[in-house]
Amino acid sequence: MEMGKKNWVFCDGYLPPHGDNPEFEGHDALMLTNLNKEKATIELTFLFEDKDPETGIVVELDGMRTTCVRLDHPLGDRGLMLGESVQFTVWVKSDLPICACYGRLDVRQPNMAYYSVTGYSF
Amino acid sequence: MEMGKKNWVFCDGYLPPHGDNPEFEGHDALMLTNLNKEKATIELTFLFEDKDPETGIVVELDGMRTTCVRLDHPLGDRGLMLGESVQFTVWVKSDLPICACYGRLDVRQPNMAYYSVTGYSF
Amino acid sequence: MEMGKKNWVFCDGYLPPHGDNPEFEGHDALMLTNLNKEKATIELTFLFEDKDPETGIVVELDGMRTTCVRLDHPLGDRGLMLGESVQFTVWVKSDLPICACYGRLDVRQPNMAYYSVTGYSF
Amino acid sequence: MEMGKKNWVFCDGYLPPHGDNPEFEGHDALMLTNLNKEKATIELTFLFEDKDPETGIVVELDGMRTTCVRLDHPLGDRGLMLGESVQFTVWVKSDLPICACYGRLDVRQPNMAYYSVTGYSF
């Protein structure tokens, strides 16, 4: 039984502005979970509306661990910045089956708004 | 391995009123992503509660690109308008497997509310 | 190719209080879509934490139509009322494959909160 | 036909602070539904970013019943507390196929924010 999938695609990536409140900083993030015993090597590819994809962002994740990859921070060795208010898709490719989800916290108005995605069943 | 699905159905389409704030315009939208190398031709069909479907809205999407189709704007060559506060389903049919999601931003009250759907795993 | 599934389960049913604003009435609802040409006959079963299920609520849905079943209204011939603030699961069983989703609008606080579920891919 | 799945994974577990309003207590929870006739025995495992998993939290669920497991309360015989503002994944393993979803209510700001996941189709 494979404990997850090797490919995950989140079509509605979008970095909201950070806002001024450090406790409620606007951001988006990928949550990745590795239910295997071995370390997983995960590659992120970002697709856009009108330019070529950015690829080769690598994340390593130990077995039986979860991680939260902030997409508003510099990504990978070359410090890729996606930029605010850019529509993108993130494609998660892993050498081992993993579980993943995407979340966004938008704080542009006085109250935050969550944007969430699903759990995965296998 | 097929990188997506040829059919996507979103059952809870509904255009919220636009509101007065151009930065937080109420809207809904389809996000479509083509992970293939070739261009995908995508047809949208809209189903309603008490009238016949509207079909034949065509979207072309280059390989390795994403697009955001605003459903509150005129759609296709004939400028189909769905209208506010109408319950609808959108059926996305593509000649190539694609990934899709649907989102809505509702600004009728002082703070926005997100309505979101899932990423797709294959 | 089956255009949907015959069984849908939504595990987090919960009727929020209606509130006082008729434009933003708190409610939850099932959106059901029939992509077949023929009429579908759909049965709803409600499961609870500490009592036997309620079953036999029947909805008929013409081909190529969508419907929105308000779960805060009396349901079926016997006028079943679920009641506010009761945790329930709704199990949708259809004789033909259909698509479905569940949504909730909570207005207990000054701004509404959406609770949404996913579109279905086949 | 199996009425659910034996494994469910929710990757974005996070306990928001409780807040001061008992009617809108911040929390997160698992909703579990057993569509079988027999009782299901369900084990919860929690995975973290930088420590070993916690496992062996057992929930029993009668047939044709649903339950809501509050994750901000002490869990299992040993009273496991996850703690606020900790990123975790919850892995639900059941001896019988079940349906599940995860929800969070965040009340850190003047209006609540829902975080929701999907229904499951089989």
Tab-separated table of C-alpha atoms in Angstrom:
chain	number	residue	atom	x	y	z
A	1	MET	CA	0.000	0.000	0.000
A	2	GLU	CA	1.395	3.367	-1.001
A	3	MET	CA	1.045	5.932	1.753
A	4	GLY	CA	0.332	8.972	-0.335
A	5	LYS	CA	1.020	10.068	-3.881
A	6	LYS	CA	4.185	11.107	-5.708
A	7	ASN	CA	2.517	14.057	-7.442
A	8	TRP	CA	0.392	16.844	-5.990
A	9	VAL	CA	-0.869	19.866	-7.846
A	10	PHE	CA	-2.340	23.000	-6.248
A	11	CYS	CA	-3.824	25.244	-8.924
A	12	ASP	CA	-4.676	28.376	-7.031
A	13	GLY	CA	-1.413	29.570	-5.555
A	14	TYR	CA	-1.387	33.270	-4.732
A	15	LEU	CA	0.648	35.184	-2.166
A	16	PRO	CA	-1.506	37.721	-0.367
A	17	PRO	CA	0.182	40.890	0.957
A	18	HIS	CA	1.850	40.352	4.343
A	19	GLY	CA	-0.012	43.062	6.232
A	20	ASP	CA	1.270	44.841	9.330
A	21	ASN	CA	0.390	42.426	12.123
A	22	PRO	CA	3.233	39.994	12.859
A	23	GLU	CA	0.835	37.638	14.633
A	24	PHE	CA	-1.394	37.389	11.568
A	25	GLU	CA	1.079	37.681	8.760
A	26	GLY	CA	-0.528	36.989	5.396
A	27	HIS	CA	1.142	34.034	3.716
A	28	ASP	CA	0.662	30.796	1.908
A	29	ALA	CA	2.315	27.490	2.608
A	30	LEU	CA	2.587	23.844	1.635
A	31	MET	CA	2.215	21.213	4.325
A	32	LEU	CA	4.040	17.994	3.367
A	33	THR	CA	3.931	14.721	5.313
A	34	ASN	CA	6.098	11.650	4.855
A	35	LEU	CA	4.524	8.475	6.288
A	36	ASN	CA	7.379	6.311	5.061
A	37	LYS	CA	10.366	5.263	7.160
A	38	GLU	CA	12.863	6.656	4.610
A	39	LYS	CA	13.641	10.251	3.761
A	40	ALA	CA	11.730	11.681	0.794
A	41	THR	CA	13.272	14.063	-1.740
A	42	ILE	CA	10.653	16.464	-3.022
A	43	GLU	CA	10.910	18.882	-5.962
A	44	LEU	CA	8.682	21.910	-6.346
A	45	THR	CA	7.813	23.379	-9.753
A	46	PHE	CA	5.918	26.647	-10.089
A	47	LEU	CA	3.788	27.404	-13.172
A	48	PHE	CA	2.564	30.842	-14.178
A	49	GLU	CA	0.119	32.475	-16.566
A	50	ASP	CA	2.553	34.124	-18.928
A	51	LYS	CA	6.096	32.979	-18.278
A	52	ASP	CA	8.055	29.740	-18.178
A	53	PRO	CA	7.929	27.553	-15.072
A	54	GLU	CA	10.414	27.805	-12.235
A	55	THR	CA	11.629	24.387	-11.199
A	56	GLY	CA	14.293	22.618	-9.170
A	57	ILE	CA	13.323	23.786	-5.676
A	58	VAL	CA	14.217	20.759	-3.533
A	59	VAL	CA	12.886	19.886	-0.084
A	60	GLU	CA	14.101	16.901	1.938
A	61	LEU	CA	11.710	15.394	4.458
A	62	ASP	CA	12.606	12.679	6.976
A	63	GLY	CA	10.364	9.659	7.465
A	64	MET	CA	7.414	10.065	9.859
A	65	ARG	CA	7.739	13.834	9.852
A	66	THR	CA	5.709	16.753	8.520
A	67	THR	CA	6.958	20.107	7.309
A	68	CYS	CA	5.490	23.466	6.431
A	69	VAL	CA	7.094	25.182	3.419
A	70	ARG	CA	6.368	28.905	3.478
A	71	LEU	CA	5.894	30.018	-0.122
A	72	ASP	CA	6.324	33.694	0.715
A	73	HIS	CA	9.919	33.099	1.833
A	74	PRO	CA	12.914	32.712	-0.515
A	75	LEU	CA	12.809	29.190	-1.936
A	76	GLY	CA	15.695	26.808	-2.532
A	77	ASP	CA	19.393	27.474	-3.043
A	78	ARG	CA	18.782	30.308	-5.462
A	79	GLY	CA	16.325	32.105	-3.162
A	80	LEU	CA	13.389	32.138	-5.604
A	81	MET	CA	10.776	34.743	-4.655
A	82	LEU	CA	7.293	34.238	-6.091
A	83	GLY	CA	6.146	37.804	-5.426
A	84	GLU	CA	2.843	39.036	-4.063
A	85	SER	CA	-0.401	38.915	-6.020
A	86	VAL	CA	0.920	36.565	-8.709
A	87	GLN	CA	-1.293	33.682	-9.802
A	88	PHE	CA	0.630	30.403	-9.787
A	89	THR	CA	0.315	26.634	-9.598
A	90	VAL	CA	2.646	24.561	-7.489
A	91	TRP	CA	3.444	21.024	-8.607
A	92	VAL	CA	4.935	18.829	-5.876
A	93	LYS	CA	6.930	15.818	-7.126
A	94	SER	CA	8.354	13.334	-4.647
A	95	ASP	CA	10.496	10.215	-5.036
A	96	LEU	CA	8.362	8.530	-2.339
A	97	PRO	CA	4.593	8.760	-1.920
A	98	ILE	CA	3.727	11.638	0.408
A	99	CYS	CA	0.664	13.569	1.563
A	100	ALA	CA	0.298	17.287	0.982
A	101	CYS	CA	-1.992	20.235	1.340
A	102	TYR	CA	-1.911	23.957	0.646
A	103	GLY	CA	-3.176	26.789	2.807
A	104	ARG	CA	-3.352	30.545	2.633
A	105	LEU	CA	-3.977	33.166	5.274
A	106	ASP	CA	-5.227	36.474	3.910
A	107	VAL	CA	-5.150	39.451	6.249
A	108	ARG	CA	-5.824	42.322	3.850
A	109	GLN	CA	-9.027	43.167	5.672
A	110	PRO	CA	-9.547	43.612	9.424
A	111	ASN	CA	-10.250	39.930	9.847
A	112	MET	CA	-8.306	37.081	8.436
A	113	ALA	CA	-9.651	34.700	5.823
A	114	TYR	CA	-8.508	31.115	5.542
A	115	TYR	CA	-8.203	29.387	2.211
A	116	SER	CA	-7.821	25.644	2.616
A	117	VAL	CA	-7.476	22.380	0.790
A	118	THR	CA	-8.288	18.793	1.442
A	119	GLY	CA	-6.801	15.834	3.251
A	120	TYR	CA	-5.870	12.853	1.127
A	121	SER	CA	-7.248	9.349	1.530
A	122	PHE	CA	-5.650	6.159	0.309
B	1	MET	CA	0.787	8.648	-16.350
B	2	GLU	CA	-1.967	11.159	-17.018
B	3	MET	CA	-1.224	14.509	-15.439
B	4	GLY	CA	-4.703	15.490	-14.412
B	5	LYS	CA	-8.220	14.628	-15.523
B	6	LYS	CA	-10.249	15.476	-18.617
B	7	ASN	CA	-13.411	16.248	-16.655
B	8	TRP	CA	-13.891	18.486	-13.641
B	9	VAL	CA	-17.191	19.375	-12.045
B	10	PHE	CA	-17.752	22.175	-9.527
B	11	CYS	CA	-21.253	21.979	-8.103
B	12	ASP	CA	-21.554	25.147	-6.113
B	13	GLY	CA	-20.996	27.961	-8.582
B	14	TYR	CA	-22.478	31.260	-7.501
B	15	LEU	CA	-21.450	34.806	-8.377
B	16	PRO	CA	-21.496	37.008	-5.304
B	17	PRO	CA	-22.241	40.735	-5.786
B	18	HIS	CA	-19.135	42.725	-6.795
B	19	GLY	CA	-19.239	45.231	-3.955
B	20	ASP	CA	-17.738	48.712	-4.059
B	21	ASN	CA	-14.072	48.083	-3.261
B	22	PRO	CA	-11.996	47.549	-6.424
B	23	GLU	CA	-9.226	45.897	-4.409
B	24	PHE	CA	-11.632	43.293	-3.020
B	25	GLU	CA	-14.028	42.818	-5.874
B	26	GLY	CA	-16.382	39.934	-5.227
B	27	HIS	CA	-15.981	37.294	-7.916
B	28	ASP	CA	-15.597	33.652	-8.663
B	29	ALA	CA	-13.068	32.014	-10.933
B	30	LEU	CA	-11.735	28.768	-12.322
B	31	MET	CA	-8.029	28.095	-12.101
B	32	LEU	CA	-6.891	25.685	-14.851
B	33	THR	CA	-3.403	24.183	-15.160
B	34	ASN	CA	-1.938	22.285	-18.102
B	35	LEU	CA	1.032	20.098	-17.129
B	36	ASN	CA	1.372	18.697	-20.640
B	37	LYS	CA	3.741	20.026	-23.288
B	38	GLU	CA	0.917	20.544	-25.830
B	39	LYS	CA	-1.865	23.117	-25.807
B	40	ALA	CA	-5.154	21.957	-24.262
B	41	THR	CA	-8.563	22.921	-25.630
B	42	ILE	CA	-11.062	23.199	-22.801
B	43	GLU	CA	-14.837	23.550	-23.047
B	44	LEU	CA	-16.979	24.934	-20.235
B	45	THR	CA	-20.617	23.922	-19.734
B	46	PHE	CA	-22.835	25.636	-17.185
B	47	LEU	CA	-25.815	23.832	-15.628
B	48	PHE	CA	-28.664	25.535	-13.812
B	49	GLU	CA	-31.598	24.682	-11.568
B	50	ASP	CA	-34.435	25.492	-13.941
B	51	LYS	CA	-33.160	26.125	-17.440
B	52	ASP	CA	-31.149	24.318	-20.107
B	53	PRO	CA	-27.363	24.284	-19.880
B	54	GLU	CA	-25.141	26.852	-21.598
B	55	THR	CA	-22.297	25.180	-23.403
B	56	GLY	CA	-19.577	25.819	-25.945
B	57	ILE	CA	-17.424	28.282	-23.990
B	58	VAL	CA	-13.908	27.412	-25.173
B	59	VAL	CA	-10.620	28.192	-23.417
B	60	GLU	CA	-7.208	27.383	-24.915
B	61	LEU	CA	-4.334	26.816	-22.526
B	62	ASP	CA	-0.702	26.397	-23.546
B	63	GLY	CA	1.418	23.585	-22.107
B	64	MET	CA	3.071	24.223	-18.729
B	65	ARG	CA	0.880	27.234	-18.066
B	66	THR	CA	-1.956	28.089	-15.671
B	67	THR	CA	-4.868	30.440	-16.253
B	68	CYS	CA	-7.566	32.068	-14.169
B	69	VAL	CA	-10.984	32.262	-15.868
B	70	ARG	CA	-13.119	34.919	-14.194
B	71	LEU	CA	-16.701	33.662	-14.232
B	72	ASP	CA	-18.154	37.102	-13.515
B	73	HIS	CA	-16.809	38.441	-16.825
B	74	PRO	CA	-18.432	37.854	-20.253
B	75	LEU	CA	-17.533	34.314	-21.334
B	76	GLY	CA	-16.558	33.117	-24.803
B	77	ASP	CA	-17.293	34.566	-28.231
B	78	ARG	CA	-20.924	35.242	-27.421
B	79	GLY	CA	-20.162	37.055	-24.173
B	80	LEU	CA	-22.208	34.785	-21.894
B	81	MET	CA	-23.010	36.466	-18.576
B	82	LEU	CA	-23.969	34.139	-15.711
B	83	GLY	CA	-25.516	36.857	-13.570
B	84	GLU	CA	-25.201	37.454	-9.840
B	85	SER	CA	-26.799	35.232	-7.224
B	86	VAL	CA	-27.572	32.390	-9.641
B	87	GLN	CA	-26.812	28.842	-8.520
B	88	PHE	CA	-24.874	26.953	-11.176
B	89	THR	CA	-22.535	24.039	-11.799
B	90	VAL	CA	-19.562	24.359	-14.104
B	91	TRP	CA	-18.383	21.281	-15.993
B	92	VAL	CA	-14.868	21.576	-17.387
B	93	LYS	CA	-14.085	19.237	-20.301
B	94	SER	CA	-10.595	19.149	-21.775
B	95	ASP	CA	-9.053	17.232	-24.667
B	96	LEU	CA	-5.928	16.700	-22.527
B	97	PRO	CA	-5.788	15.870	-18.821
B	98	ILE	CA	-5.588	19.076	-16.800
B	99	CYS	CA	-5.841	20.170	-13.174
B	100	ALA	CA	-8.501	22.593	-11.992
B	101	CYS	CA	-9.967	24.314	-8.996
B	102	TYR	CA	-12.697	26.842	-8.259
B	103	GLY	CA	-12.616	29.784	-5.874
B	104	ARG	CA	-14.936	32.521	-4.782
B	105	LEU	CA	-14.322	35.784	-2.959
B	106	ASP	CA	-17.385	37.172	-1.234
B	107	VAL	CA	-17.224	40.782	-0.042
B	108	ARG	CA	-20.841	41.453	0.835
B	109	GLN	CA	-19.929	42.010	4.465
B	110	PRO	CA	-17.156	44.226	5.875
B	111	ASN	CA	-14.677	41.402	5.649
B	112	MET	CA	-14.129	39.072	2.799
B	113	ALA	CA	-14.876	35.357	2.890
B	114	TYR	CA	-13.001	32.822	0.824
B	115	TYR	CA	-14.679	29.776	-0.616
B	116	SER	CA	-12.178	27.243	-1.852
B	117	VAL	CA	-11.758	23.838	-3.396
B	118	THR	CA	-9.137	21.196	-3.433
B	119	GLY	CA	-5.928	20.414	-5.244
B	120	TYR	CA	-5.882	17.229	-7.293
B	121	SER	CA	-3.548	14.286	-6.794
B	122	PHE	CA	-2.656	11.689	-9.395
C	1	MET	CA	-17.507	6.660	-18.271
C	2	GLU	CA	-19.584	7.320	-15.175
C	3	MET	CA	-20.265	10.995	-14.670
C	4	GLY	CA	-20.071	11.156	-10.936
C	5	LYS	CA	-20.551	8.731	-8.078
C	6	LYS	CA	-23.607	7.030	-6.586
C	7	ASN	CA	-22.523	7.649	-3.008
C	8	TRP	CA	-21.386	10.866	-1.359
C	9	VAL	CA	-20.678	11.324	2.324
C	10	PHE	CA	-20.261	14.668	4.102
C	11	CYS	CA	-19.065	14.130	7.650
C	12	ASP	CA	-19.300	17.568	9.164
C	13	GLY	CA	-22.922	18.576	8.845
C	14	TYR	CA	-23.972	21.229	11.331
C	15	LEU	CA	-26.747	23.820	11.091
C	16	PRO	CA	-25.555	27.180	12.355
C	17	PRO	CA	-28.131	29.530	13.899
C	18	HIS	CA	-30.042	31.547	11.265
C	19	GLY	CA	-29.195	34.993	12.604
C	20	ASP	CA	-31.260	38.127	12.049
C	21	ASN	CA	-30.164	39.301	8.597
C	22	PRO	CA	-32.388	37.836	5.847
C	23	GLU	CA	-29.714	38.577	3.228
C	24	PHE	CA	-27.120	36.533	5.108
C	25	GLU	CA	-29.199	33.822	6.640
C	26	GLY	CA	-27.049	31.162	8.265
C	27	HIS	CA	-27.690	27.804	6.655
C	28	ASP	CA	-26.185	24.700	5.213
C	29	ALA	CA	-27.024	23.043	1.937
C	30	LEU	CA	-26.236	20.217	-0.449
C	31	MET	CA	-25.592	21.040	-4.084
C	32	LEU	CA	-26.402	18.070	-6.341
C	33	THR	CA	-25.716	17.896	-10.088
C	34	ASN	CA	-26.961	15.297	-12.571
C	35	LEU	CA	-24.834	15.140	-15.739
C	36	ASN	CA	-26.868	12.252	-17.137
C	37	LYS	CA	-29.741	12.628	-19.599
C	38	GLU	CA	-32.158	10.718	-17.337
C	39	LYS	CA	-33.695	11.774	-14.046
C	40	ALA	CA	-31.844	10.641	-10.911
C	41	THR	CA	-33.580	9.515	-7.732
C	42	ILE	CA	-31.513	10.437	-4.711
C	43	GLU	CA	-31.982	9.323	-1.104
C	44	LEU	CA	-30.558	11.227	1.856
C	45	THR	CA	-29.641	9.500	5.132
C	46	PHE	CA	-28.603	11.493	8.198
C	47	LEU	CA	-26.353	9.974	10.863
C	48	PHE	CA	-25.914	11.327	14.374
C	49	GLU	CA	-23.670	10.926	17.390
C	50	ASP	CA	-26.105	9.318	19.775
C	51	LYS	CA	-29.300	8.306	18.015
C	52	ASP	CA	-30.377	6.136	15.100
C	53	PRO	CA	-30.100	7.488	11.559
C	54	GLU	CA	-32.926	9.265	9.771
C	55	THR	CA	-33.380	7.927	6.275
C	56	GLY	CA	-35.758	7.933	3.332
C	57	ILE	CA	-35.563	11.607	2.361
C	58	VAL	CA	-35.942	11.465	-1.439
C	59	VAL	CA	-34.899	14.103	-3.984
C	60	GLU	CA	-35.587	13.784	-7.720
C	61	LEU	CA	-33.251	15.601	-10.080
C	62	ASP	CA	-33.758	15.925	-13.844
C	63	GLY	CA	-30.900	15.244	-16.247
C	64	MET	CA	-28.485	18.112	-16.935
C	65	ARG	CA	-29.743	20.077	-13.965
C	66	THR	CA	-28.359	21.116	-10.570
C	67	THR	CA	-30.256	21.632	-7.330
C	68	CYS	CA	-29.565	23.134	-3.932
C	69	VAL	CA	-31.140	21.222	-1.003
C	70	ARG	CA	-31.368	23.496	2.022
C	71	LEU	CA	-30.730	21.319	5.083
C	72	ASP	CA	-32.189	23.884	7.488
C	73	HIS	CA	-35.626	23.543	5.888
C	74	PRO	CA	-38.101	20.694	6.547
C	75	LEU	CA	-36.923	17.671	4.564
C	76	GLY	CA	-39.031	15.180	2.625
C	77	ASP	CA	-42.679	14.204	2.979
C	78	ARG	CA	-42.464	13.952	6.758
C	79	GLY	CA	-40.864	17.366	7.157
C	80	LEU	CA	-37.732	16.191	8.991
C	81	MET	CA	-36.022	19.027	10.856
C	82	LEU	CA	-32.358	18.481	11.749
C	83	GLY	CA	-32.230	21.228	14.362
C	84	GLU	CA	-29.553	23.829	14.997
C	85	SER	CA	-26.158	23.009	16.481
C	86	VAL	CA	-26.474	19.252	15.979
C	87	GLN	CA	-23.494	17.381	14.593
C	88	PHE	CA	-24.532	15.107	11.714
C	89	THR	CA	-23.288	13.300	8.625
C	90	VAL	CA	-25.289	13.265	5.420
C	91	TRP	CA	-25.012	10.259	3.123
C	92	VAL	CA	-26.244	10.873	-0.410
C	93	LYS	CA	-27.230	7.740	-2.347
C	94	SER	CA	-28.307	8.023	-5.977
C	95	ASP	CA	-29.508	5.477	-8.529
C	96	LEU	CA	-27.397	7.266	-11.177
C	97	PRO	CA	-23.896	8.700	-10.735
C	98	ILE	CA	-24.109	12.335	-9.688
C	99	CYS	CA	-21.816	15.082	-8.402
C	100	ALA	CA	-22.325	16.713	-5.034
C	101	CYS	CA	-20.914	19.176	-2.577
C	102	TYR	CA	-21.834	20.621	0.801
C	103	GLY	CA	-21.607	24.219	1.975
C	104	ARG	CA	-22.360	26.164	5.106
C	105	LEU	CA	-22.766	29.869	5.736
C	106	ASP	CA	-22.232	30.873	9.333
C	107	VAL	CA	-23.351	34.359	10.344
C	108	ARG	CA	-23.106	34.155	14.118
C	109	GLN	CA	-20.476	36.860	14.163
C	110	PRO	CA	-20.544	40.246	12.393
C	111	ASN	CA	-19.006	38.771	9.276
C	112	MET	CA	-19.973	35.598	7.577
C	113	ALA	CA	-17.760	32.527	7.375
C	114	TYR	CA	-17.914	30.074	4.512
C	115	TYR	CA	-17.348	26.392	5.029
C	116	SER	CA	-16.846	24.595	1.750
C	117	VAL	CA	-16.097	21.252	0.176
C	118	THR	CA	-14.495	20.083	-2.980
C	119	GLY	CA	-15.429	19.565	-6.576
C	120	TYR	CA	-15.206	16.010	-7.852
C	121	SER	CA	-13.089	14.767	-10.737
C	122	PHE	CA	-13.688	11.627	-12.749
D	1	MET	CA	-18.335	-2.012	-1.919
D	2	GLU	CA	-16.249	-0.478	0.834
D	3	MET	CA	-17.998	2.418	2.513
D	4	GLY	CA	-15.034	4.641	3.156
D	5	LYS	CA	-11.320	4.159	3.575
D	6	LYS	CA	-9.170	2.660	6.323
D	7	ASN	CA	-6.600	5.450	6.217
D	8	TRP	CA	-7.098	9.212	6.296
D	9	VAL	CA	-4.370	11.808	6.528
D	10	PHE	CA	-4.858	15.479	7.384
D	11	CYS	CA	-1.639	17.388	6.842
D	12	ASP	CA	-2.405	20.783	8.255
D	13	GLY	CA	-3.336	20.196	11.857
D	14	TYR	CA	-2.888	23.242	14.059
D	15	LEU	CA	-4.662	24.187	17.283
D	16	PRO	CA	-5.566	27.859	17.278
D	17	PRO	CA	-5.729	29.657	20.642
D	18	HIS	CA	-9.066	29.168	22.424
D	19	GLY	CA	-9.978	32.816	22.794
D	20	ASP	CA	-12.279	34.239	25.441
D	21	ASN	CA	-15.740	33.631	24.003
D	22	PRO	CA	-17.182	30.276	25.144
D	23	GLU	CA	-19.681	30.323	22.281
D	24	PHE	CA	-16.926	30.618	19.695
D	25	GLU	CA	-14.141	28.667	21.272
D	26	GLY	CA	-11.235	28.226	18.894
D	27	HIS	CA	-10.572	24.542	18.306
D	28	ASP	CA	-9.932	21.861	15.776
D	29	ALA	CA	-11.639	18.512	15.457
D	30	LEU	CA	-11.919	15.295	13.498
D	31	MET	CA	-15.335	14.168	12.330
D	32	LEU	CA	-15.457	10.383	11.866
D	33	THR	CA	-18.375	8.437	10.396
D	34	ASN	CA	-18.916	4.674	10.387
D	35	LEU	CA	-21.360	3.513	7.674
D	36	ASN	CA	-20.850	-0.134	8.558
D	37	LYS	CA	-23.109	-2.131	10.857
D	38	GLU	CA	-20.207	-3.173	13.111
D	39	LYS	CA	-18.191	-1.090	15.526
D	40	ALA	CA	-14.953	0.377	14.128
D	41	THR	CA	-11.742	0.659	16.145
D	42	ILE	CA	-9.790	3.702	15.051
D	43	GLU	CA	-6.221	4.651	15.964
D	44	LEU	CA	-4.901	8.188	15.727
D	45	THR	CA	-1.228	8.959	15.099
D	46	PHE	CA	0.138	12.493	15.289
D	47	LEU	CA	3.232	13.524	13.324
D	48	PHE	CA	5.293	16.629	13.991
D	49	GLU	CA	8.041	18.696	12.390
D	50	ASP	CA	10.861	17.957	14.773
D	51	LYS	CA	9.962	15.167	17.165
D	52	ASP	CA	8.829	11.548	17.016
D	53	PRO	CA	5.174	10.742	16.376
D	54	GLU	CA	2.625	10.206	19.116
D	55	THR	CA	0.553	7.137	18.457
D	56	GLY	CA	-1.907	4.733	20.073
D	57	ILE	CA	-4.825	7.110	20.657
D	58	VAL	CA	-7.824	4.805	20.180
D	59	VAL	CA	-11.402	5.789	19.349
D	60	GLU	CA	-14.265	3.302	19.119
D	61	LEU	CA	-17.192	4.187	16.909
D	62	ASP	CA	-20.440	2.217	16.687
D	63	GLY	CA	-21.943	1.323	13.312
D	64	MET	CA	-24.131	3.969	11.640
D	65	ARG	CA	-22.870	6.682	13.946
D	66	THR	CA	-20.700	9.783	13.613
D	67	THR	CA	-18.412	11.321	16.215
D	68	CYS	CA	-16.509	14.545	16.661
D	69	VAL	CA	-13.054	14.154	18.262
D	70	ARG	CA	-11.922	17.474	19.705
D	71	LEU	CA	-8.160	17.681	19.178
D	72	ASP	CA	-7.730	20.475	21.706
D	73	HIS	CA	-8.901	18.202	24.545
D	74	PRO	CA	-6.758	15.545	26.259
D	75	LEU	CA	-6.588	12.527	23.950
D	76	GLY	CA	-6.766	8.855	24.883
D	77	ASP	CA	-5.973	7.091	28.135
D	78	ARG	CA	-2.768	9.005	28.670
D	79	GLY	CA	-4.384	12.406	28.132
D	80	LEU	CA	-2.144	13.522	25.264
D	81	MET	CA	-2.248	17.303	24.767
D	82	LEU	CA	-1.111	18.573	21.367
D	83	GLY	CA	-0.603	22.161	22.508
D	84	GLU	CA	-1.546	25.386	20.781
D	85	SER	CA	0.188	26.684	17.664
D	86	VAL	CA	1.983	23.417	16.902
D	87	GLN	CA	2.009	22.203	13.300
D	88	PHE	CA	0.975	18.552	13.096
D	89	THR	CA	-0.450	15.886	10.807
D	90	VAL	CA	-3.078	13.457	12.017
D	91	TRP	CA	-3.175	9.984	10.504
D	92	VAL	CA	-6.433	8.126	11.098
D	93	LYS	CA	-6.213	4.318	10.812
D	94	SER	CA	-9.347	2.208	11.137
D	95	ASP	CA	-9.968	-1.533	11.097
D	96	LEU	CA	-13.114	-0.901	9.017
D	97	PRO	CA	-13.521	1.591	6.173
D	98	ILE	CA	-14.779	4.897	7.532
D	99	CYS	CA	-15.298	8.470	6.341
D	100	ALA	CA	-13.523	11.398	7.935
D	101	CYS	CA	-12.920	15.103	7.753
D	102	TYR	CA	-11.045	17.745	9.708
D	103	GLY	CA	-12.170	21.226	10.663
D	104	ARG	CA	-10.792	24.182	12.537
D	105	LEU	CA	-12.417	27.253	13.984
D	106	ASP	CA	-10.083	30.175	14.487
D	107	VAL	CA	-11.295	33.035	16.655
D	108	ARG	CA	-8.102	35.001	17.172
D	109	GLN	CA	-9.597	38.010	15.400
D	110	PRO	CA	-13.000	39.636	15.991
D	111	ASN	CA	-14.630	37.320	13.477
D	112	MET	CA	-14.175	33.638	13.238
D	113	ALA	CA	-12.522	31.891	10.304
D	114	TYR	CA	-13.414	28.382	9.243
D	115	TYR	CA	-10.852	25.994	7.870
D	116	SER	CA	-12.462	22.986	6.242
D	117	VAL	CA	-11.793	19.812	4.348
D	118	THR	CA	-13.629	17.699	1.897
D	119	GLY	CA	-16.275	14.996	1.913
D	120	TYR	CA	-15.230	11.640	0.559
D	121	SER	CA	-16.819	9.842	-2.366
D	122	PHE	CA	-16.691	6.132	-3.055
